[in-house]
Short mmCIF file of C-alpha atoms in Angstrom, two decimals:
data_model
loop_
_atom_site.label_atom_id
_atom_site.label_comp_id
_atom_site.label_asym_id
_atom_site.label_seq_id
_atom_site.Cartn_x
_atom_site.Cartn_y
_atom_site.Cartn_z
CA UNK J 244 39.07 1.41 9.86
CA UNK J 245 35.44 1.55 9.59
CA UNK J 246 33.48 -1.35 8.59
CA UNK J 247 32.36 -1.52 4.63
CA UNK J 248 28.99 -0.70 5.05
CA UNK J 249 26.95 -2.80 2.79
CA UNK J 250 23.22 -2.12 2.91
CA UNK J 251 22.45 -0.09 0.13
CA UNK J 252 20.50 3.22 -0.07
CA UNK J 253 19.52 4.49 -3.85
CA UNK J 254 19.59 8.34 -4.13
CA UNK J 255 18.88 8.42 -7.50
CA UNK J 256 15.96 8.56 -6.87
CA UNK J 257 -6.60 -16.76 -2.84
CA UNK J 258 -6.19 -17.18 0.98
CA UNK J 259 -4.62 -20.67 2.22
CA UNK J 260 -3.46 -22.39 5.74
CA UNK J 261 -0.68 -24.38 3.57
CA UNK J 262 2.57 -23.44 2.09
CA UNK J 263 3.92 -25.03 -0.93
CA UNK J 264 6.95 -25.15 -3.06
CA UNK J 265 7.08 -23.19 -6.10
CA UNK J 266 6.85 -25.88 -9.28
CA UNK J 267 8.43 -24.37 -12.24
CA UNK J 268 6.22 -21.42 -12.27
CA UNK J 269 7.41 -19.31 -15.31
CA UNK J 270 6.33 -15.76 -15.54
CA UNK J 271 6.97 -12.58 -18.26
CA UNK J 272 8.32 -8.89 -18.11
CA UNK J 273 8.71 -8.19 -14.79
CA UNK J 274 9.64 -9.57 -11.79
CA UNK J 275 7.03 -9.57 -9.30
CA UNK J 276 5.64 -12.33 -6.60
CA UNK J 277 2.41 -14.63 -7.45
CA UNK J 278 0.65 -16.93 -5.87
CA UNK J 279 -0.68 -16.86 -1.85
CA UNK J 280 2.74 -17.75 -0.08
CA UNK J 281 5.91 -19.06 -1.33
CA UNK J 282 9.14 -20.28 0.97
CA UNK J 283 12.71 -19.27 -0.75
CA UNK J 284 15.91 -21.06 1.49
CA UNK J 285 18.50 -18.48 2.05
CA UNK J 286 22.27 -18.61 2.84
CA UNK J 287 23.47 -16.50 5.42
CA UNK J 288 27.26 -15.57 4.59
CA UNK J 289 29.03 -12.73 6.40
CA UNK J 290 25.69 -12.10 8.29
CA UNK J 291 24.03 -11.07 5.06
CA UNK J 292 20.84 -13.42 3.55
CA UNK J 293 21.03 -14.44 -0.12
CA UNK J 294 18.91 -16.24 -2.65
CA UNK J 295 20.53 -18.80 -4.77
CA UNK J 296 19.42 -18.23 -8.45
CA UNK J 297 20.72 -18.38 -11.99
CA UNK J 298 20.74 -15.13 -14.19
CA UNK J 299 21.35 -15.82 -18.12
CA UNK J 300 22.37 -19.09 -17.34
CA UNK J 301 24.85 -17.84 -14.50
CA UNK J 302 24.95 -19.63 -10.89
CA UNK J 303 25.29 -17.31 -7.80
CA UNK J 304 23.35 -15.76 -5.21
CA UNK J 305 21.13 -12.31 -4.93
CA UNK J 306 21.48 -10.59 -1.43
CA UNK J 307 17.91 -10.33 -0.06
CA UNK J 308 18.26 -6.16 1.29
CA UNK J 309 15.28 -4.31 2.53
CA UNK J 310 17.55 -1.41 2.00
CA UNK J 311 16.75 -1.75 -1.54
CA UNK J 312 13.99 -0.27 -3.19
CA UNK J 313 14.00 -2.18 -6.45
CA UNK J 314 12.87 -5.77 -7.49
CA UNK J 315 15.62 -7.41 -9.14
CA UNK J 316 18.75 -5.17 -8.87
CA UNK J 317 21.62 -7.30 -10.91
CA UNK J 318 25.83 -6.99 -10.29
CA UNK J 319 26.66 -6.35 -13.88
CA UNK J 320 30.19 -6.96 -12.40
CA UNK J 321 29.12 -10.23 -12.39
CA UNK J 322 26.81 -10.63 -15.31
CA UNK J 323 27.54 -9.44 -18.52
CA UNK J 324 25.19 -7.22 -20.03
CA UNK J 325 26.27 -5.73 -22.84
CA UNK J 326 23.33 -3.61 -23.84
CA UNK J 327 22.81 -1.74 -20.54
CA UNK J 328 21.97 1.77 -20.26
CA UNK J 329 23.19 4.48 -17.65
CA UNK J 330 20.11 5.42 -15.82
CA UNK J 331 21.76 7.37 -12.13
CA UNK J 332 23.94 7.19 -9.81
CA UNK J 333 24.08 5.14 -6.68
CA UNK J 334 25.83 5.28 -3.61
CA UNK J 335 25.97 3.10 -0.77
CA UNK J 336 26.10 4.42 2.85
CA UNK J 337 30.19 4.25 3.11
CA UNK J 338 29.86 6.97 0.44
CA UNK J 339 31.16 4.98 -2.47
CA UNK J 340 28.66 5.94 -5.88
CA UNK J 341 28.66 3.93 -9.00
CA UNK J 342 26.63 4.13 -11.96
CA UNK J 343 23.31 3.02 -11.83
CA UNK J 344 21.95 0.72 -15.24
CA UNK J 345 19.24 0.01 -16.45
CA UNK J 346 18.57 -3.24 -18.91
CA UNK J 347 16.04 -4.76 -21.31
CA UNK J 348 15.66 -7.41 -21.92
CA UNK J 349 17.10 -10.09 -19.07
CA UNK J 350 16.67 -13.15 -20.89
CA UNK J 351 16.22 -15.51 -17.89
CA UNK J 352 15.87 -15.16 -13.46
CA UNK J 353 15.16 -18.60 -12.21
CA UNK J 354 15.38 -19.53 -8.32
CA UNK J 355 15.30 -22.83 -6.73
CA UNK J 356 12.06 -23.11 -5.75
CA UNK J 357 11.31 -22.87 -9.56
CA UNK J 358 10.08 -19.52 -9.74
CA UNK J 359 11.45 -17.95 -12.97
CA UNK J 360 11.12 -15.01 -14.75
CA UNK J 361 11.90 -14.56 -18.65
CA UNK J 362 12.75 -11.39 -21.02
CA UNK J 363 12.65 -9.00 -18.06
CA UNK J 364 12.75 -5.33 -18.59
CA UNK J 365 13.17 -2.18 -17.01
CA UNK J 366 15.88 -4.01 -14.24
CA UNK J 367 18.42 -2.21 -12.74
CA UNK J 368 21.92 -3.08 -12.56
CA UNK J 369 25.34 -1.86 -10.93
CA UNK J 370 28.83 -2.52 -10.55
CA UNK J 371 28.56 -4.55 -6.79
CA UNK J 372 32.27 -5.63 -7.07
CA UNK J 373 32.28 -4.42 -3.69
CA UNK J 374 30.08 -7.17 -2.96
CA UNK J 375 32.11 -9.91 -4.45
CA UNK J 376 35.29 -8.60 -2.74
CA UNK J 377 33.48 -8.39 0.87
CA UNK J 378 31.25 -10.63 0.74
CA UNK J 379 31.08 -13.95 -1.96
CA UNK J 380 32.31 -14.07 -5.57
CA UNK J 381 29.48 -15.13 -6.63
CA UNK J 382 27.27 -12.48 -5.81
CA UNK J 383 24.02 -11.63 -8.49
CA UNK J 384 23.12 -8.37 -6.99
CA UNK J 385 20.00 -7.46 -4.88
CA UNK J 386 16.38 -8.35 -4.42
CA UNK J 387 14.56 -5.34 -2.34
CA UNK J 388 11.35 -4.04 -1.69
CA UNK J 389 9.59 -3.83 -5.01
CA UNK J 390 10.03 -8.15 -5.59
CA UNK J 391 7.41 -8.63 -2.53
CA UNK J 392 5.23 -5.42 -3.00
CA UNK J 393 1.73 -6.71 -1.81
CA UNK J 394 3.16 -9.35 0.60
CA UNK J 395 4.43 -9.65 4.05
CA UNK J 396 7.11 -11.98 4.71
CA UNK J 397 8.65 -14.15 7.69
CA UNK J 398 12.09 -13.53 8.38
CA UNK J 399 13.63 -17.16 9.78
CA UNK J 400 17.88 -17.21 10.15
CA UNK J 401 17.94 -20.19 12.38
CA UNK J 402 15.81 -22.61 9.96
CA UNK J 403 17.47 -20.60 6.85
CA UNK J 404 14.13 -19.48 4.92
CA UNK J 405 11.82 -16.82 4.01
CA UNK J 406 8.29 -17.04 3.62
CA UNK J 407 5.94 -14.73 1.84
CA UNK J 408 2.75 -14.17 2.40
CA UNK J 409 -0.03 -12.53 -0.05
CA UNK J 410 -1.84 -9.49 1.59
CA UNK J 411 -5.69 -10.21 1.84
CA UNK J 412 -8.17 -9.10 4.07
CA UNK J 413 -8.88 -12.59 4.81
CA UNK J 414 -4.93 -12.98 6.06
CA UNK J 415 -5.43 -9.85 8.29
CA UNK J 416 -8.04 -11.38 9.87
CA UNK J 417 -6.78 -14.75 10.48
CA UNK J 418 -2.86 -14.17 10.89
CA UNK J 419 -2.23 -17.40 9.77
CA UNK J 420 1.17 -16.59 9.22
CA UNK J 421 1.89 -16.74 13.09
CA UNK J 422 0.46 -20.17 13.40
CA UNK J 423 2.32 -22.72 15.86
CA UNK J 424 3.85 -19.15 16.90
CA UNK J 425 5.19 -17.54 20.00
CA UNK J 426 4.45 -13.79 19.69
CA UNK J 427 7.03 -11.81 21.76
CA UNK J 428 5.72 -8.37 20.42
CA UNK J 429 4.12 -6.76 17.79
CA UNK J 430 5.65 -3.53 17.02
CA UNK J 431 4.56 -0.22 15.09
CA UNK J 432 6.73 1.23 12.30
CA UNK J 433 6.51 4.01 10.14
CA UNK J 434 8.39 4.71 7.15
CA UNK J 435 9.18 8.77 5.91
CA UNK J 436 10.69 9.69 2.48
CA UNK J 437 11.58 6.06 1.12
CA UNK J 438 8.62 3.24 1.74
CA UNK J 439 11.65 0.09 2.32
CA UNK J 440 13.19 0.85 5.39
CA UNK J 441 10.69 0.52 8.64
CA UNK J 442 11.39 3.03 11.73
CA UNK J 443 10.89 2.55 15.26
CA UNK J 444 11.28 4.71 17.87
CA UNK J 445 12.65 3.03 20.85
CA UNK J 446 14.43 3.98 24.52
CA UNK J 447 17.53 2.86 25.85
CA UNK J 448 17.62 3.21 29.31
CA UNK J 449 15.47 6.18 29.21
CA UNK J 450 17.24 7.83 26.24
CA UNK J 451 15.29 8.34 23.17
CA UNK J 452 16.08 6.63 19.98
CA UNK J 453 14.98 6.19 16.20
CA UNK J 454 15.65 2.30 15.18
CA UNK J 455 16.11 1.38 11.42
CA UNK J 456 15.24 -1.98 10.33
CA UNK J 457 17.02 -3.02 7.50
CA UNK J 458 18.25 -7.08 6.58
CA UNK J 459 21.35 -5.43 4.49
CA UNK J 460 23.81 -4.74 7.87
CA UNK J 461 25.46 -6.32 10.66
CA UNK J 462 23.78 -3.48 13.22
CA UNK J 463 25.24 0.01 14.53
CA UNK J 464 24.46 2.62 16.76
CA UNK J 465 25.05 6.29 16.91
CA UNK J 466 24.68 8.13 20.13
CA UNK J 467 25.08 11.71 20.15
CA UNK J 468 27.58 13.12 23.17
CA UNK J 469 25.15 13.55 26.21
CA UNK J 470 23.05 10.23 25.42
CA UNK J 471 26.77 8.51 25.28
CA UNK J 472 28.33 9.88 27.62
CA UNK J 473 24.74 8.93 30.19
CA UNK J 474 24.54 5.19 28.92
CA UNK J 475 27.99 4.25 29.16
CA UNK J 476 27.87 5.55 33.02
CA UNK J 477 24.79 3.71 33.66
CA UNK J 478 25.99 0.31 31.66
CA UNK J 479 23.67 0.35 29.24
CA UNK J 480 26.10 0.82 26.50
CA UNK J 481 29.82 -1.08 26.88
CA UNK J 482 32.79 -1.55 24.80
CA UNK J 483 33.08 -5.07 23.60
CA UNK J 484 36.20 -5.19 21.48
CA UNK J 485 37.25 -4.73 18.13
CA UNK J 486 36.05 -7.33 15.30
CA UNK J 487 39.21 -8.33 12.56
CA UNK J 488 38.76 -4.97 10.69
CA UNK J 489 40.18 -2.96 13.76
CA UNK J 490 36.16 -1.73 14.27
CA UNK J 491 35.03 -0.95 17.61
CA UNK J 492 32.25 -3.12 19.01
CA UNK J 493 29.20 -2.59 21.52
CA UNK J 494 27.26 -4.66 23.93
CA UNK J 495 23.74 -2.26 23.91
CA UNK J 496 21.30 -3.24 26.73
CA UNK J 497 18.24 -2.07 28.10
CA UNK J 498 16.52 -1.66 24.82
CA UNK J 499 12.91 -1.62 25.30
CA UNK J 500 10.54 -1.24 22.05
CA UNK J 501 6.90 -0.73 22.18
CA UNK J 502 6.92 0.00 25.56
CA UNK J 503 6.95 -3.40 26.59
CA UNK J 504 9.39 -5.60 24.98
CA UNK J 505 13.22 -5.52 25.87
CA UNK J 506 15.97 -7.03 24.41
CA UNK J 507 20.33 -6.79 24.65
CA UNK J 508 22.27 -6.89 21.73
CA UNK J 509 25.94 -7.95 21.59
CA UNK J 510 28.73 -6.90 18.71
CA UNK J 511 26.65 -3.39 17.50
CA UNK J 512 28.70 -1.46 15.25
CA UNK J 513 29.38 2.07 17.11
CA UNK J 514 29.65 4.64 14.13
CA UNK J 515 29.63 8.84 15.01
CA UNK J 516 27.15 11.37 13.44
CA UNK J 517 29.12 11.51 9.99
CA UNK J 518 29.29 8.44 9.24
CA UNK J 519 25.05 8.45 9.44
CA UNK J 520 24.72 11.43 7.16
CA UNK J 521 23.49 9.53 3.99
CA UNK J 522 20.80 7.30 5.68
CA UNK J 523 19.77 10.60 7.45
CA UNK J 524 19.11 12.45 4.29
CA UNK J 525 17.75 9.51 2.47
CA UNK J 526 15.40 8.58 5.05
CA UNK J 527 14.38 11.60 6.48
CA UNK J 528 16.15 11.39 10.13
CA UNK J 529 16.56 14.51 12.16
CA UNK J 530 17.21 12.71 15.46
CA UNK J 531 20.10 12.52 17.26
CA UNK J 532 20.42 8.85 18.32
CA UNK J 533 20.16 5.93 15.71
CA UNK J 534 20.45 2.41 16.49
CA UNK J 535 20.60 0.78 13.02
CA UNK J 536 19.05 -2.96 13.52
CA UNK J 537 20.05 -5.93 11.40
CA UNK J 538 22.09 -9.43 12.08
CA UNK J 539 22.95 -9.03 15.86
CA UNK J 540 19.00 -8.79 16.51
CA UNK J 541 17.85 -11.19 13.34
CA UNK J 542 20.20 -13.99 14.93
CA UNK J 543 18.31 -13.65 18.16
CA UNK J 544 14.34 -13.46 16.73
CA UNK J 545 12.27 -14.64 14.01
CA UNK J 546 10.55 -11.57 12.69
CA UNK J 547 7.27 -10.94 10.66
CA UNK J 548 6.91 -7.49 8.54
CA UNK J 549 3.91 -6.56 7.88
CA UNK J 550 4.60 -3.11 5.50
CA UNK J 551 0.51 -3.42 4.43
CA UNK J 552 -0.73 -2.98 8.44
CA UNK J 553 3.22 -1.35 8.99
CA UNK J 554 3.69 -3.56 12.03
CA UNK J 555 6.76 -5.80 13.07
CA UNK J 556 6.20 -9.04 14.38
CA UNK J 557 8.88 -10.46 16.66
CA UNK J 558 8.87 -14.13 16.98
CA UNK J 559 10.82 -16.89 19.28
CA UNK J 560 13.20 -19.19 17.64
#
C-alpha cells in the first residue's frame, strides 16, 4: 500500500555574530518572526521535525513543513475552536481534502524558547487527524513558509535545532550564518507557481531530473519508463526492500547537483507518475523525472536555505 504521504500542498489557493535564546518575547495579531536570529529545538518523530508549543493552553507539537505556505496552520482536531470559519478546501498529496478554517481570534501560541504570540487572527486551521493517527497524538498542526518570511534558516537534524536568520544586506555580505562551517555546496533553486517549495534540477547518472525540497516527507522518486528502465541497468537506481507498510524502497546513487556535488541516498520512496499528479499541478512540473528530497538526504547534511538569494546551502554534520 502506498505510503501516507504527509507533506502538505494547499490548493485553495540589526545584524549580529551571536545567537540568543528567545526571553519571553510576547508579540500581537499575527504570527510572524522578530528579532536578528532565533534557535527553536525540534523533535524529529517518524522522520518529520516539530516544534513543541502550547496553543490555548494546550501542550503538543507543530510540524515544521516547507510544504506549507501559511504561518501558523492549527489541527482543529486537536484544538478546539469553536468559532472557526470555512475558508477552502485542502488536500494533501495522497489525495485526501478536508476543509480548510479560518479563525480569529487565537487567544495564545507560545514556544519554548519564549516566543509567544497573543489574540492571533486570520490563522488557518484543519482537521490533521491524519497527523495524529500517523504520526503523534499530540500534533498542533503546521508552521510553513509565511512564519519565517524575511529570514533564512539552518536546517540541523543531528544537533536537533533550527536557526533563523534575519535577511540584511549586511548578512549577505558576511554569511555569518556558515561560521565554524564546512561548505559542501551551494546550490541554485528556483521556485514556479507556489514561492515554499525550492526546485533543483539535478542528473542521475546522466538522466535529467527536477528535485523538490520540501522538510514535510521521508523522500521519493519518480522515474518515467526509459529513465527507469536505463538507471536500474546501470545501478544507479536499486531495489532496497519494502519498509513495514508493504512500500517499495530505493537505494538512488549517482546524484550529482550543481554540477559538482554528488551524493547516494538510501530508503527513497519509489512512487509512479499518478501518484505525482497533485505536486505537478500545484507546483508547476512538466518533467518527467522527480526525485522528491526530504529525511533520507536531511539525515545525511546540515542545510542552509536561503529563499531571499534562492540558494541552498549544504553543510557537513
Amino acid at each position: 500500500m502506498q505510503r501516507f504521504k504527509i507533506f502538505f500542498l494547499l490548493l485553495n489557493l540589526s545584524f549580529g555574530y551571536s545567537i540568543s535564546q528567545v526571553k519571553a518575547q510576547v508579540f500581537e495579531k499575527t504570527a510572524e518572526l522578530h528579532g536578528d536570529s532565533l534557535v527553536f529545538p525540534l523533535t524529529i518523530i517518524n522522520a518529520f521535525p516539530f516544534i513543541s508549543a502550547t496553543v490555548n493552553g494546550v501542550s503538543g507539537k507543530f510540524m515544521f513543513d516547507t510544504g506549507n505556505q501559511f504561518s501558523i496552520d492549527i489541527n482543529d482536531n486537536y484544538i478546539k475552536l469553536p468559532n472557526k470559519k470555512v475558508k477552502g478546501k485542502g488536500v494533501v498529496a495522497s489525495g485526501q481534502s478536508y476543509k480548510k478554517n479560518v479563525n480569529d481570534t487565537i487567544r495564545e501560541v507560545k514556544f519554548k524558547n519564549g516566543l509567544t504570540y497573543q489574540n492571533l487572527e486570520n490563522i488557518t486551521s484543519g482537521n490533521y487527524e491524519f497527523l495524529q493517527k500517523y504520526i503523534t497524538p499530540d500534533c498542533l498542526g503546521y508552521i510553513g513558509h509565511n512564519f519565517f518570511k524575511g529570514y533564512l534558516f539552518k536546517l540541523d537534524y543531528l544537533r536537533r535545532k533550527i536557526t533563523f536568520y534575519k535577511n540584511s544586506s549586511e548578512r549577505s555580505m558576511s554569511n555569518d550564518f556558515l561560521a565554524n562551517e564546512k561548505v559542501l555546496a551551494v546550490i541554485d533553486f528556483e521556485t514556479r507557481k507556489l514561492p515554499n517549495h525550492p526546485l533543483v534540477k539535478l542528473k542521475i547518472d546522466k538522466v535529467d531530473v527536477l528535485a523538490a525540497f520540501d522538510t514535510g516527507q521521508f523522500g521519493s522518486l519518480q522515474l518515467d519508463y526509459p529513465s527507469n528502465e536505463s538507471l536500474k541497468r546501470k545501478g544507479s537506481v536499486l531495489f532496497s526492500g519494502t519498509d513495514g507498510e508493504g512500500d517499495t524502497l530505493l537505494t538512488v546513487k549517482n546524484i550529482t547537483m550543481g554540477g559538482k556535488f554528488k551524493t547516494t541516498l538510501k530508503g527513497v520512496e519509489l512512487t509512479n507518475f499518478e501518484d505525482t499528479q497533485i505536486i505537478r499541478k500545484a507546483l508547476g512540473i512538466v518533467e518527467p523525472n522527480i526525485l522528491d528530497i526530504g529525511y533520507r538526504f536531511f539525515s545525511q547534511y546540515k542545510t542552509v536555505w536561503d529563499y531571499n538569494r534562492k540558494k541552498i546551502y549544504i553543510l557537513e554534520y
